[in-house]
Amino acid sequence: HHAGRWKLKNSVEIEGFAQPLGVMGVGSPLYEMTMDGKIGTLKPKQGIIDGMMERKDSWQFKEFNKDLDNIWWDGLSGAWQNAVAPAQPDPIAGNHAWHQKVSIELAGENDTIGDVYVNYENNLKVYQAWRDKLTRPLTSADTLRRPRHYKRPAWGMTDNAYSFKVTD
């Protein structure tokens, strides 16, 4: 899910800043978004390398971060699900984006690597269900941070990994 980053602008101008401010820094390719009713489509417009070169004069760039010279990937592959996974506003369990049901189909004639199609109407229904029915208030008696039945890493985890302590 960390590969699922994308942005609609490389940088923005902010009054008082000498240079443009880079948006989401490195690792986020530039996408173009179109909407057809409640169906959104994101198409890659520019990879990471080209985007870095375009905004090389934006704050905070190479003079501050020498590691940018070590990037060799283009950023137009990977799991681009951050727009696809509905928001789950549970203040305790958080957004379990990696537990989403997805549909996979063969690429169409006009599809390219990194294309994302999102049904925002369905995502809104999931968000509303979590907001209205599935979230729970934080109390000192209930310390469960995330459901124990979700499969976690290959090694076993103690109950402490799923809990937290509420302090006044």
mmCIF file of C-alpha atoms in Angstrom:
data_model
loop_
_atom_site.group_PDB
_atom_site.id
_atom_site.type_symbol
_atom_site.label_atom_id
_atom_site.label_comp_id
_atom_site.label_asym_id
_atom_site.label_seq_id
_atom_site.Cartn_x
_atom_site.Cartn_y
_atom_site.Cartn_z
ATOM 1 C CA HIS A 1 0.000 0.000 0.000
ATOM 2 C CA HIS A 2 2.941 2.364 0.348
ATOM 3 C CA ALA A 3 3.374 2.201 -3.437
ATOM 4 C CA GLY A 4 -0.146 3.549 -3.842
ATOM 5 C CA ARG A 5 0.817 7.182 -3.821
ATOM 6 C CA TRP A 6 -0.042 9.567 -6.630
ATOM 7 C CA LYS A 7 -0.524 13.283 -7.041
ATOM 8 C CA LEU A 8 -2.253 15.715 -9.383
ATOM 9 C CA LYS A 9 0.435 18.456 -9.184
ATOM 10 C CA ASN A 10 4.211 18.343 -8.804
ATOM 11 C CA SER A 11 4.456 21.606 -6.908
ATOM 12 C CA VAL A 12 2.471 24.626 -5.786
ATOM 13 C CA GLU A 13 3.335 28.294 -5.448
ATOM 14 C CA ILE A 14 2.918 29.640 -1.912
ATOM 15 C CA GLU A 15 3.084 33.326 -1.144
ATOM 16 C CA GLY A 16 6.204 34.088 0.862
ATOM 17 C CA PHE A 17 8.197 31.044 -0.337
ATOM 18 C CA ALA A 18 11.142 31.766 -2.617
ATOM 19 C CA GLN A 19 10.716 28.457 -4.473
ATOM 20 C CA PRO A 20 7.653 26.349 -5.336
ATOM 21 C CA LEU A 21 6.766 23.771 -2.685
ATOM 22 C CA GLY A 22 7.002 20.182 -3.968
ATOM 23 C CA VAL A 23 3.856 18.080 -3.496
ATOM 24 C CA MET A 24 4.341 14.689 -1.795
ATOM 25 C CA GLY A 25 8.042 14.722 -2.600
ATOM 26 C CA VAL A 26 9.561 11.588 -4.060
ATOM 27 C CA GLY A 27 7.804 8.329 -4.846
ATOM 28 C CA SER A 28 4.589 9.856 -6.136
ATOM 29 C CA PRO A 29 4.120 9.949 -9.898
ATOM 30 C CA LEU A 30 1.949 12.611 -11.480
ATOM 31 C CA TYR A 31 -1.539 11.469 -12.527
ATOM 32 C CA GLU A 32 -4.377 13.032 -14.481
ATOM 33 C CA MET A 33 -7.883 12.578 -13.058
ATOM 34 C CA THR A 34 -11.132 12.554 -15.002
ATOM 35 C CA MET A 35 -14.626 12.024 -13.613
ATOM 36 C CA ASP A 36 -17.650 10.440 -15.284
ATOM 37 C CA GLY A 37 -20.396 10.949 -12.740
ATOM 38 C CA LYS A 38 -19.200 9.063 -9.668
ATOM 39 C CA ILE A 39 -16.599 6.996 -11.548
ATOM 40 C CA GLY A 40 -13.110 8.425 -11.388
ATOM 41 C CA THR A 41 -10.213 7.489 -13.646
ATOM 42 C CA LEU A 42 -6.570 8.189 -12.861
ATOM 43 C CA LYS A 43 -4.057 7.825 -15.677
ATOM 44 C CA PRO A 44 -0.292 8.193 -15.266
ATOM 45 C CA LYS A 45 0.962 11.407 -16.798
ATOM 46 C CA GLN A 46 4.580 11.502 -15.636
ATOM 47 C CA GLY A 47 6.906 9.052 -13.876
ATOM 48 C CA ILE A 48 8.992 9.772 -10.804
ATOM 49 C CA ILE A 49 12.252 10.532 -12.625
ATOM 50 C CA ASP A 50 10.690 13.011 -15.074
ATOM 51 C CA GLY A 51 8.740 14.605 -12.226
ATOM 52 C CA MET A 52 11.892 15.052 -10.169
ATOM 53 C CA MET A 53 13.622 16.775 -13.050
ATOM 54 C CA GLU A 54 10.640 19.089 -13.632
ATOM 55 C CA ARG A 55 10.576 20.229 -10.010
ATOM 56 C CA LYS A 56 14.332 20.210 -9.344
ATOM 57 C CA ASP A 57 14.148 23.851 -8.261
ATOM 58 C CA SER A 58 11.308 23.307 -5.810
ATOM 59 C CA TRP A 59 11.868 23.392 -2.064
ATOM 60 C CA GLN A 60 13.104 20.892 -0.563
ATOM 61 C CA PHE A 61 15.114 19.138 -3.222
ATOM 62 C CA LYS A 62 18.613 17.856 -4.012
ATOM 63 C CA GLU A 63 20.550 20.441 -2.097
ATOM 64 C CA PHE A 64 18.720 19.161 0.999
ATOM 65 C CA ASN A 65 18.248 15.474 0.086
ATOM 66 C CA LYS A 66 21.207 13.770 -1.603
ATOM 67 C CA ASP A 67 19.398 10.390 -1.566
ATOM 68 C CA LEU A 68 17.338 11.525 -4.560
ATOM 69 C CA ASP A 69 20.302 10.547 -6.749
ATOM 70 C CA ASN A 70 19.714 6.912 -5.752
ATOM 71 C CA ILE A 71 16.216 6.556 -7.252
ATOM 72 C CA TRP A 72 16.192 4.193 -10.212
ATOM 73 C CA TRP A 73 12.516 3.174 -10.500
ATOM 74 C CA ASP A 74 9.868 4.936 -12.565
ATOM 75 C CA GLY A 75 6.981 4.680 -10.111
ATOM 76 C CA LEU A 76 4.422 3.629 -12.711
ATOM 77 C CA SER A 77 4.023 0.087 -11.432
ATOM 78 C CA GLY A 78 2.956 -1.410 -8.133
ATOM 79 C CA ALA A 79 -0.314 -1.441 -6.233
ATOM 80 C CA TRP A 80 -2.028 1.905 -6.765
ATOM 81 C CA GLN A 81 -4.935 1.263 -4.451
ATOM 82 C CA ASN A 82 -4.918 4.345 -2.240
ATOM 83 C CA ALA A 83 -7.684 5.960 -4.304
ATOM 84 C CA VAL A 84 -9.518 2.651 -4.700
ATOM 85 C CA ALA A 85 -9.721 1.569 -1.046
ATOM 86 C CA PRO A 86 -12.660 3.278 0.684
ATOM 87 C CA ALA A 87 -11.858 5.343 3.759
ATOM 88 C CA GLN A 88 -12.750 3.561 6.986
ATOM 89 C CA PRO A 89 -12.927 6.238 9.679
ATOM 90 C CA ASP A 90 -12.573 3.959 12.682
ATOM 91 C CA PRO A 91 -10.567 5.999 15.205
ATOM 92 C CA ILE A 92 -9.250 2.813 16.803
ATOM 93 C CA ALA A 93 -8.720 0.220 14.077
ATOM 94 C CA GLY A 94 -7.805 2.727 11.379
ATOM 95 C CA ASN A 95 -7.987 2.145 7.648
ATOM 96 C CA HIS A 96 -7.398 -1.507 6.788
ATOM 97 C CA ALA A 97 -6.787 -0.772 3.105
ATOM 98 C CA TRP A 98 -4.886 -4.030 2.680
ATOM 99 C CA HIS A 99 -8.008 -6.049 3.512
ATOM 100 C CA GLN A 100 -10.141 -4.808 0.640
ATOM 101 C CA LYS A 101 -11.975 -7.005 -1.831
ATOM 102 C CA VAL A 102 -10.862 -6.125 -5.358
ATOM 103 C CA SER A 103 -11.765 -7.164 -8.890
ATOM 104 C CA ILE A 104 -9.027 -7.892 -11.387
ATOM 105 C CA GLU A 105 -9.588 -8.031 -15.118
ATOM 106 C CA LEU A 106 -7.377 -8.242 -18.180
ATOM 107 C CA ALA A 107 -6.054 -4.922 -19.414
ATOM 108 C CA GLY A 108 -8.047 -3.291 -22.172
ATOM 109 C CA GLU A 109 -6.694 -1.907 -25.421
ATOM 110 C CA ASN A 110 -6.366 1.634 -24.012
ATOM 111 C CA ASP A 111 -5.100 0.646 -20.539
ATOM 112 C CA THR A 112 -1.549 1.306 -19.354
ATOM 113 C CA ILE A 113 0.412 0.307 -16.253
ATOM 114 C CA GLY A 114 -0.740 2.394 -13.319
ATOM 115 C CA ASP A 115 -4.294 3.128 -14.527
ATOM 116 C CA VAL A 116 -6.772 3.376 -11.645
ATOM 117 C CA TYR A 117 -10.573 3.273 -11.887
ATOM 118 C CA VAL A 118 -12.595 4.219 -8.812
ATOM 119 C CA ASN A 119 -16.322 4.123 -8.067
ATOM 120 C CA TYR A 120 -16.637 6.936 -5.534
ATOM 121 C CA GLU A 121 -20.317 6.217 -4.914
ATOM 122 C CA ASN A 122 -19.468 2.720 -3.642
ATOM 123 C CA ASN A 123 -16.553 4.104 -1.624
ATOM 124 C CA LEU A 124 -18.889 6.625 0.013
ATOM 125 C CA LYS A 125 -21.246 3.794 1.047
ATOM 126 C CA VAL A 126 -18.360 1.935 2.724
ATOM 127 C CA TYR A 127 -17.246 5.132 4.475
ATOM 128 C CA GLN A 128 -20.794 5.802 5.721
ATOM 129 C CA ALA A 129 -21.151 2.226 7.006
ATOM 130 C CA TRP A 130 -17.920 2.557 8.979
ATOM 131 C CA ARG A 131 -18.850 6.019 10.241
ATOM 132 C CA ASP A 132 -22.438 5.174 11.227
ATOM 133 C CA LYS A 133 -22.360 1.504 12.245
ATOM 134 C CA LEU A 134 -18.905 0.010 12.604
ATOM 135 C CA THR A 135 -16.890 2.508 14.647
ATOM 136 C CA ARG A 136 -16.919 2.482 18.397
ATOM 137 C CA PRO A 137 -16.061 5.092 21.004
ATOM 138 C CA LEU A 138 -12.748 5.011 22.799
ATOM 139 C CA THR A 139 -13.078 3.851 26.401
ATOM 140 C CA SER A 140 -10.556 2.811 29.026
ATOM 141 C CA ALA A 141 -12.319 -0.575 29.317
ATOM 142 C CA ASP A 142 -11.803 -1.464 25.630
ATOM 143 C CA THR A 143 -8.123 -1.426 24.714
ATOM 144 C CA LEU A 144 -8.406 -3.321 21.419
ATOM 145 C CA ARG A 145 -6.592 -1.316 18.754
ATOM 146 C CA ARG A 146 -7.290 -3.621 15.794
ATOM 147 C CA PRO A 147 -9.323 -6.800 15.310
ATOM 148 C CA ARG A 148 -7.439 -9.950 16.332
ATOM 149 C CA HIS A 149 -9.011 -12.019 13.541
ATOM 150 C CA TYR A 150 -7.246 -10.026 10.796
ATOM 151 C CA LYS A 151 -4.267 -12.020 9.627
ATOM 152 C CA ARG A 152 -1.116 -10.184 10.537
ATOM 153 C CA PRO A 153 2.546 -11.015 9.794
ATOM 154 C CA ALA A 154 3.672 -14.627 9.442
ATOM 155 C CA TRP A 155 4.957 -14.716 13.017
ATOM 156 C CA GLY A 156 2.645 -14.709 16.003
ATOM 157 C CA MET A 157 1.854 -11.464 17.796
ATOM 158 C CA THR A 158 1.095 -10.956 21.459
ATOM 159 C CA ASP A 159 -2.122 -9.337 22.661
ATOM 160 C CA ASN A 160 -0.089 -6.200 23.402
ATOM 161 C CA ALA A 161 0.373 -5.678 19.654
ATOM 162 C CA TYR A 162 -3.403 -5.309 19.288
ATOM 163 C CA SER A 163 -4.013 -3.141 22.346
ATOM 164 C CA PHE A 164 -3.215 0.260 23.770
ATOM 165 C CA LYS A 165 -3.570 1.945 27.134
ATOM 166 C CA VAL A 166 -5.930 4.869 27.625
ATOM 167 C CA THR A 167 -4.621 7.494 30.023
ATOM 168 C CA ASP A 168 -6.440 10.508 31.350
#
